Coordinates of C-alpha atoms in Angstrom, one line a residue:
M1 CA 0.0 0.0 0.0
S2 CA 1.4 3.4 -1.0
M3 CA 2.1 6.2 1.5
E4 CA -0.9 8.1 0.1
C5 CA -3.1 5.2 0.9
E6 CA -2.3 4.9 4.6
V7 CA -5.9 5.5 5.5
P8 CA -7.8 2.8 3.5
T9 CA -11.0 3.6 1.8
F10 CA -11.8 0.3 0.2
N11 CA -11.9 -3.2 1.8
N12 CA -12.4 -6.0 -0.7
N13 CA -14.7 -3.8 -2.8
I14 CA -15.5 -4.6 -6.4
I15 CA -14.9 -2.0 -9.1
Q16 CA -15.5 -2.2 -12.8
V17 CA -12.9 -1.0 -15.3
N18 CA -13.8 0.1 -18.8
F19 CA -17.4 -1.2 -18.3
I20 CA -16.6 -5.0 -18.4
H21 CA -13.6 -5.8 -16.2
N22 CA -14.2 -6.4 -12.5
R23 CA -11.5 -6.0 -9.9
T24 CA -11.5 -6.5 -6.2
I25 CA -9.5 -3.9 -4.4
S26 CA -8.5 -2.8 -0.9
G27 CA -6.8 0.4 0.3
C28 CA -7.2 2.7 -2.7
I29 CA -7.9 2.8 -6.4
S30 CA -4.5 3.0 -8.1
P31 CA -2.6 1.2 -10.9
D32 CA -1.1 -1.1 -8.3
T33 CA -4.5 -2.3 -7.0
I34 CA -6.3 -2.3 -10.4
Q35 CA -3.6 -4.3 -12.1
F36 CA -5.1 -3.7 -15.5
N37 CA -3.2 -4.0 -18.8
G38 CA -4.1 -1.3 -21.2
E39 CA -5.5 2.2 -21.0
I40 CA -8.2 2.9 -18.4
S41 CA -11.0 5.0 -19.7
D42 CA -13.8 4.4 -17.1
I43 CA -14.0 3.3 -13.5
Q44 CA -17.3 2.5 -11.8
V45 CA -18.0 1.7 -8.2
T46 CA -21.6 0.6 -7.7
D47 CA -23.6 -1.2 -5.0
Q48 CA -20.6 -1.4 -2.6
D49 CA -20.3 -0.6 1.2
I50 CA -18.0 2.3 1.6
Q51 CA -18.1 5.0 4.3
D52 CA -15.7 7.8 3.4
L53 CA -13.4 8.7 0.6
N54 CA -10.1 9.3 2.4
Y55 CA -6.9 11.0 1.3
G56 CA -5.6 9.4 -1.8
A57 CA -8.7 7.2 -2.3
V58 CA -8.2 7.5 -6.1
Q59 CA -4.7 8.1 -7.2
R60 CA -2.0 8.0 -9.9
V61 CA -4.1 6.8 -12.8
S62 CA -2.3 8.4 -15.8
S63 CA -4.8 7.9 -18.6
K64 CA -7.8 10.0 -19.5
F65 CA -10.8 8.6 -17.5
S66 CA -14.0 9.2 -15.7
I67 CA -15.2 7.7 -12.4
L68 CA -18.6 7.0 -11.0
F69 CA -19.7 6.2 -7.4
Q70 CA -23.3 4.9 -7.2
N71 CA -25.2 3.4 -4.3
T72 CA -22.0 3.0 -2.3
G73 CA -23.1 4.6 1.1
I74 CA -20.3 7.2 1.0
E75 CA -20.9 9.9 3.6
I76 CA -17.9 12.2 3.4
I77 CA -15.4 13.2 0.7
R78 CA -12.2 14.1 2.5
E79 CA -9.4 16.4 1.5
G80 CA -7.2 15.1 -1.3
A81 CA -9.5 12.1 -2.1
F82 CA -8.5 12.5 -5.7
L83 CA -4.7 12.6 -6.0
D84 CA -2.2 13.0 -8.9
L85 CA -4.8 12.4 -11.6
L86 CA -3.7 14.7 -14.4
K87 CA -6.3 13.4 -17.0
L88 CA -9.3 12.7 -14.8
Y89 CA -12.1 14.6 -16.6
K90 CA -15.4 13.6 -14.9
I91 CA -16.5 12.6 -11.4
I92 CA -20.0 11.5 -10.6
F93 CA -21.5 10.7 -7.2
W94 CA -25.1 9.4 -7.6
N95 CA -27.5 8.2 -5.0
N96 CA -25.0 7.8 -2.1
K97 CA -25.3 9.0 1.5
L98 CA -23.0 12.1 1.2
F99 CA -23.7 14.8 3.7
W100 CA -20.3 16.6 3.7
I101 CA -17.7 17.7 1.2
S102 CA -14.4 18.7 2.8
E103 CA -12.1 21.5 1.9
N104 CA -9.8 20.5 -1.0
A105 CA -12.0 17.4 -1.7
F106 CA -11.7 18.3 -5.4
Q107 CA -8.3 20.0 -6.0
D108 CA -5.5 20.3 -8.4
L109 CA -7.2 18.2 -11.2
P110 CA -6.1 20.1 -14.3
S111 CA -8.3 18.2 -16.8
L112 CA -11.5 17.9 -14.7
T113 CA -14.4 19.5 -16.6
E114 CA -17.5 18.0 -14.8
V115 CA -18.5 17.1 -11.2
R116 CA -22.0 15.7 -10.5
V117 CA -22.9 15.1 -6.8
A118 CA -26.6 14.4 -7.1
M119 CA -29.3 12.6 -5.1
N120 CA -27.4 12.7 -1.8
N121 CA -27.9 14.2 1.6
I122 CA -25.5 17.1 1.4
T123 CA -26.2 19.8 4.0
D124 CA -22.8 21.7 3.8
V125 CA -19.8 22.1 1.6
S126 CA -16.5 23.4 2.9
P127 CA -14.8 26.6 1.5
R128 CA -12.5 25.7 -1.3
A129 CA -14.0 22.2 -1.7
F130 CA -13.6 22.9 -5.5
N131 CA -10.0 24.3 -5.5
N132 CA -7.7 25.0 -8.4
L133 CA -9.7 23.4 -11.2
P134 CA -8.8 25.5 -14.2
N135 CA -11.0 23.6 -16.7
L136 CA -14.0 22.9 -14.6
T137 CA -17.1 23.9 -16.6
E138 CA -20.1 22.1 -14.9
V139 CA -21.0 21.3 -11.3
S140 CA -24.3 19.7 -10.2
L141 CA -25.3 19.6 -6.5
A142 CA -28.9 18.8 -7.5
E143 CA -31.3 16.9 -5.2
N144 CA -29.5 17.4 -1.9
K145 CA -30.4 19.2 1.3
L146 CA -28.5 22.5 1.0
E147 CA -30.1 25.4 2.7
N148 CA -27.5 27.9 1.7
F149 CA -25.1 28.5 -1.3
D150 CA -21.7 29.9 -0.7
Q151 CA -19.5 30.8 -3.7
S152 CA -16.4 30.3 -1.4
W153 CA -16.9 26.6 -2.2
F154 CA -15.2 27.5 -5.5
Y155 CA -11.7 28.9 -5.7
K156 CA -9.6 29.2 -8.9
T157 CA -12.4 27.8 -11.0
P158 CA -12.3 30.5 -13.7
V159 CA -14.4 28.8 -16.5
L160 CA -17.4 27.4 -14.5
Q161 CA -20.3 27.7 -16.9
V162 CA -23.1 25.5 -15.5
L163 CA -24.1 25.4 -11.9
N164 CA -27.0 23.1 -10.9
L165 CA -28.6 23.7 -7.5
K166 CA -31.9 22.2 -8.4
K167 CA -34.1 20.5 -5.8
N168 CA -32.4 21.6 -2.6
R169 CA -33.8 23.7 0.3
L170 CA -32.6 27.2 -0.6
R171 CA -34.8 30.0 0.7
K172 CA -33.1 33.2 -0.5
I173 CA -30.5 34.4 -2.9
P174 CA -28.5 37.2 -1.3
R175 CA -26.7 40.1 -2.9
A176 CA -23.7 39.2 -5.1
A177 CA -24.2 35.5 -4.5
F178 CA -22.3 34.6 -7.7
I179 CA -20.0 37.6 -8.2
N180 CA -16.9 35.4 -8.1
L181 CA -18.2 33.1 -10.8
P182 CA -18.5 35.4 -13.8
S183 CA -18.4 32.6 -16.4
I184 CA -21.7 31.1 -15.4
K185 CA -24.0 30.7 -18.4
I186 CA -26.7 28.4 -17.0
L187 CA -27.9 28.6 -13.4
R188 CA -30.4 26.1 -12.1
L189 CA -32.3 27.1 -9.0
Q190 CA -35.6 25.4 -9.6
R191 CA -37.5 23.2 -7.1
N192 CA -36.1 24.9 -4.0
K193 CA -38.1 27.0 -1.5
I194 CA -36.9 30.4 -2.6
E195 CA -39.0 33.3 -1.3
F196 CA -36.6 36.2 -1.7
I197 CA -34.0 37.2 -4.4
H198 CA -32.0 40.3 -3.7
K199 CA -32.1 43.0 -6.4
D200 CA -28.4 42.6 -7.0
A201 CA -28.2 38.8 -6.5
F202 CA -27.0 38.2 -10.0
I203 CA -24.5 41.0 -10.2
G204 CA -21.3 39.9 -12.0
L205 CA -23.1 37.3 -14.2
R206 CA -22.3 39.0 -17.4
N207 CA -22.4 35.7 -19.4
L208 CA -25.7 34.4 -18.1
I209 CA -27.9 32.8 -20.8
T210 CA -30.5 30.8 -18.9
L211 CA -31.8 31.3 -15.3
F212 CA -34.1 28.5 -14.1
M213 CA -36.3 29.3 -11.1
A214 CA -39.4 27.2 -11.6
N215 CA -41.2 25.6 -8.6
N216 CA -40.2 28.0 -5.9
K217 CA -42.2 30.2 -3.6
L218 CA -41.7 33.7 -5.1
K219 CA -44.7 36.0 -4.9
S220 CA -42.9 38.8 -6.8
F221 CA -39.4 39.6 -8.0
D222 CA -37.2 42.6 -8.3
F223 CA -33.8 41.8 -9.6
N224 CA -31.4 43.2 -12.2
L225 CA -29.6 41.4 -15.1
Y226 CA -26.1 42.3 -16.0
T227 CA -25.4 40.9 -19.5
S228 CA -24.5 43.3 -22.3
S229 CA -26.7 41.7 -24.9
K230 CA -30.3 40.7 -25.3
S231 CA -29.7 37.0 -24.6
V232 CA -31.1 36.0 -21.2
R233 CA -33.9 33.5 -20.7
V234 CA -35.6 33.7 -17.3
L235 CA -37.9 30.8 -16.5
I236 CA -40.0 31.1 -13.4
P237 CA -43.2 29.0 -13.9
N238 CA -45.1 27.6 -11.0
N239 CA -44.3 30.1 -8.3
N240 CA -46.8 32.4 -6.5
I241 CA -46.2 35.5 -8.5
T242 CA -49.1 37.9 -8.6
Y243 CA -47.3 41.2 -9.5
I244 CA -44.3 42.5 -11.4
S245 CA -43.7 46.3 -11.4
D246 CA -43.2 48.5 -14.4
E247 CA -39.8 49.4 -13.0
V248 CA -38.6 45.8 -12.9
L249 CA -39.9 45.0 -16.4
N250 CA -38.3 48.0 -17.9
A251 CA -35.0 47.3 -16.1
I252 CA -34.7 43.7 -17.3
G253 CA -36.3 44.2 -20.7
P254 CA -33.1 45.1 -22.6
Q255 CA -31.4 41.9 -21.5
L256 CA -34.3 39.4 -21.9
S257 CA -35.0 37.2 -24.8
E258 CA -37.6 35.1 -22.9
L259 CA -39.7 35.3 -19.7
D260 CA -41.6 32.2 -18.8
I261 CA -44.2 33.1 -16.1
T262 CA -46.7 30.4 -16.8
E263 CA -48.5 28.7 -13.9
N264 CA -48.3 31.8 -11.7
P265 CA -51.4 33.4 -10.2
L266 CA -50.8 36.7 -12.0
Q267 CA -53.4 39.4 -11.7
C268 CA -55.2 39.7 -15.1
A269 CA -54.2 43.4 -15.3
C270 CA -50.6 42.4 -14.8
L271 CA -50.7 39.7 -17.4
D272 CA -52.1 42.1 -19.9
K273 CA -49.4 44.6 -19.1
I274 CA -46.6 41.9 -19.5
I275 CA -48.0 40.8 -22.8
Q276 CA -47.9 44.4 -24.1
W277 CA -44.5 45.0 -22.7
S278 CA -43.1 41.8 -24.3
G279 CA -44.1 43.1 -27.7
A280 CA -42.4 46.4 -27.1
F281 CA -39.2 44.7 -26.1
N282 CA -39.5 41.8 -28.5
I283 CA -39.4 39.2 -25.7
N284 CA -40.9 35.8 -25.9
V285 CA -43.5 35.3 -23.2
P286 CA -44.9 31.7 -23.5
Q287 CA -48.5 31.0 -22.9
W288 CA -50.2 27.6 -22.5
I289 CA -52.0 26.6 -25.7
F290 CA -54.0 24.1 -23.7
P291 CA -54.5 25.4 -20.2
K292 CA -55.4 23.0 -17.4
V293 CA -59.1 22.1 -17.7
G294 CA -61.1 24.4 -15.4
G295 CA -58.0 26.2 -14.2
P296 CA -57.7 30.0 -14.3
V297 CA -55.3 31.8 -16.6
C298 CA -55.1 34.8 -14.3
I299 CA -56.8 36.1 -11.2
V300 CA -59.1 39.1 -10.5
P301 CA -58.5 40.8 -7.2
K302 CA -61.3 42.0 -5.0
T303 CA -60.4 45.7 -5.3
K304 CA -59.4 47.8 -8.3
P305 CA -59.4 44.8 -10.6
S306 CA -58.3 46.8 -13.7
E307 CA -55.0 47.9 -12.1
C308 CA -51.8 45.9 -11.6
L309 CA -50.8 46.6 -8.0
A310 CA -48.8 45.0 -5.2
R311 CA -51.4 43.5 -3.0
S312 CA -51.9 41.5 0.2
D313 CA -53.2 38.0 0.2
D314 CA -56.5 39.3 1.5
D315 CA -57.2 41.0 -1.8
F316 CA -57.5 37.7 -3.6
P317 CA -60.3 35.2 -3.6
E318 CA -60.0 32.4 -1.1
G319 CA -58.4 29.3 -2.4
I320 CA -57.0 30.9 -5.5
W321 CA -53.5 29.6 -4.8
D322 CA -54.7 26.0 -4.9
S323 CA -56.2 26.6 -8.4
F324 CA -52.8 27.3 -9.7
A325 CA -51.0 24.3 -8.0
L326 CA -49.8 21.7 -10.4
E327 CA -51.1 18.2 -10.2
F328 CA -47.9 17.0 -11.8
A329 CA -45.1 19.5 -11.5
R330 CA -43.2 20.0 -14.7
V331 CA -39.5 18.9 -14.8
V332 CA -37.3 21.7 -16.2

C-alpha cells in the first residue's frame, strides 16, 4: 500500500474498469490495485459498502478517464481524495449518502471538466472544496439538502459555466451571490423553497444565458440582469407571483430574450401589461395553448381589478393559490 493510501478507503470492494472488467481492491484505487493491462477510460464503483473517501482514495491513474460512485453509502469526501490524476475529466456521485464535502476534496485536477454530486444528503460544503480546477465547466449539486449556497466553495475555477442547485432547500439568494463566478451561463435554482431574491443577487453574471427558477415560492421579484446583450432566458413558472412592477420589467427588458411566467397566479391586469411589454421589447412570453381544464389563466383581485398593483393576500379570492397548483409538476 502506498504512503498516500495509509488510511484505507476500500476493503475488498469490487470496481468495474472500462465497463466490463471487474477488480477486487483494498486500500485505494491505483494502478497497483487495479492491475489492468491497457489504458483505463472508465471506473465504476456501484452497490458497494464504503463509508468515506479518504486522502488518496483514487490516485496515480495516468490515462484520461471518468469515475462513478453509485449506491455506495459514501458519507464524506475528505481532503485530497483524488490525488495525482492529471487526466481525470469527470467525477460522478449518484445516490450515495453524502452529507459533507471537505475543503480541497476536489483540488489540483487540471483536466477535470465536470462534477456531479446528485441525489445525496449534502447539508454543507466546505470553503475551497472545489479548488484550483482550471477547466471545470459544470457542477451539479442537485437533489440534496442544501439550505445555503456559498461561492467560497469554488476557488480558482475560472471557467465554470453550468451550476445546478436544483431541488435543494434554498430559501433566499443574497446580494452578489455569484459575483466570483462570472463565467456562469446556466444557473439552475428550480425546485427549491426560494421566497426572496436580492435585487443585486446576480451582479457579475455577465455571461448568463438561462436562469431556471421554476417551482419555488416567489410572490414577486425585483432583480437586475447584467449581460451586455439581449440573450437571457428567465424561466419562473409555478411560483406564487401575482405582480411585477413596471420598473422591474423596464430594467430587465433590454437583456431578456424570454420570460416564462406560466403557472403563476398573476393578476389579469398584470398579465395584460406583461404581454404588451413583451411586444415592445421583442421578448418571448410563452402561454399555455391548452391550459389545465377548469384552471384559471389569471386572477381578478377584489379591489381595483383593472389595475396591476402590489397587494396583500386578503385582496385575492380564497383558495386561488390552490387553483394554480400543479397536479404533476413539470420537470425543467
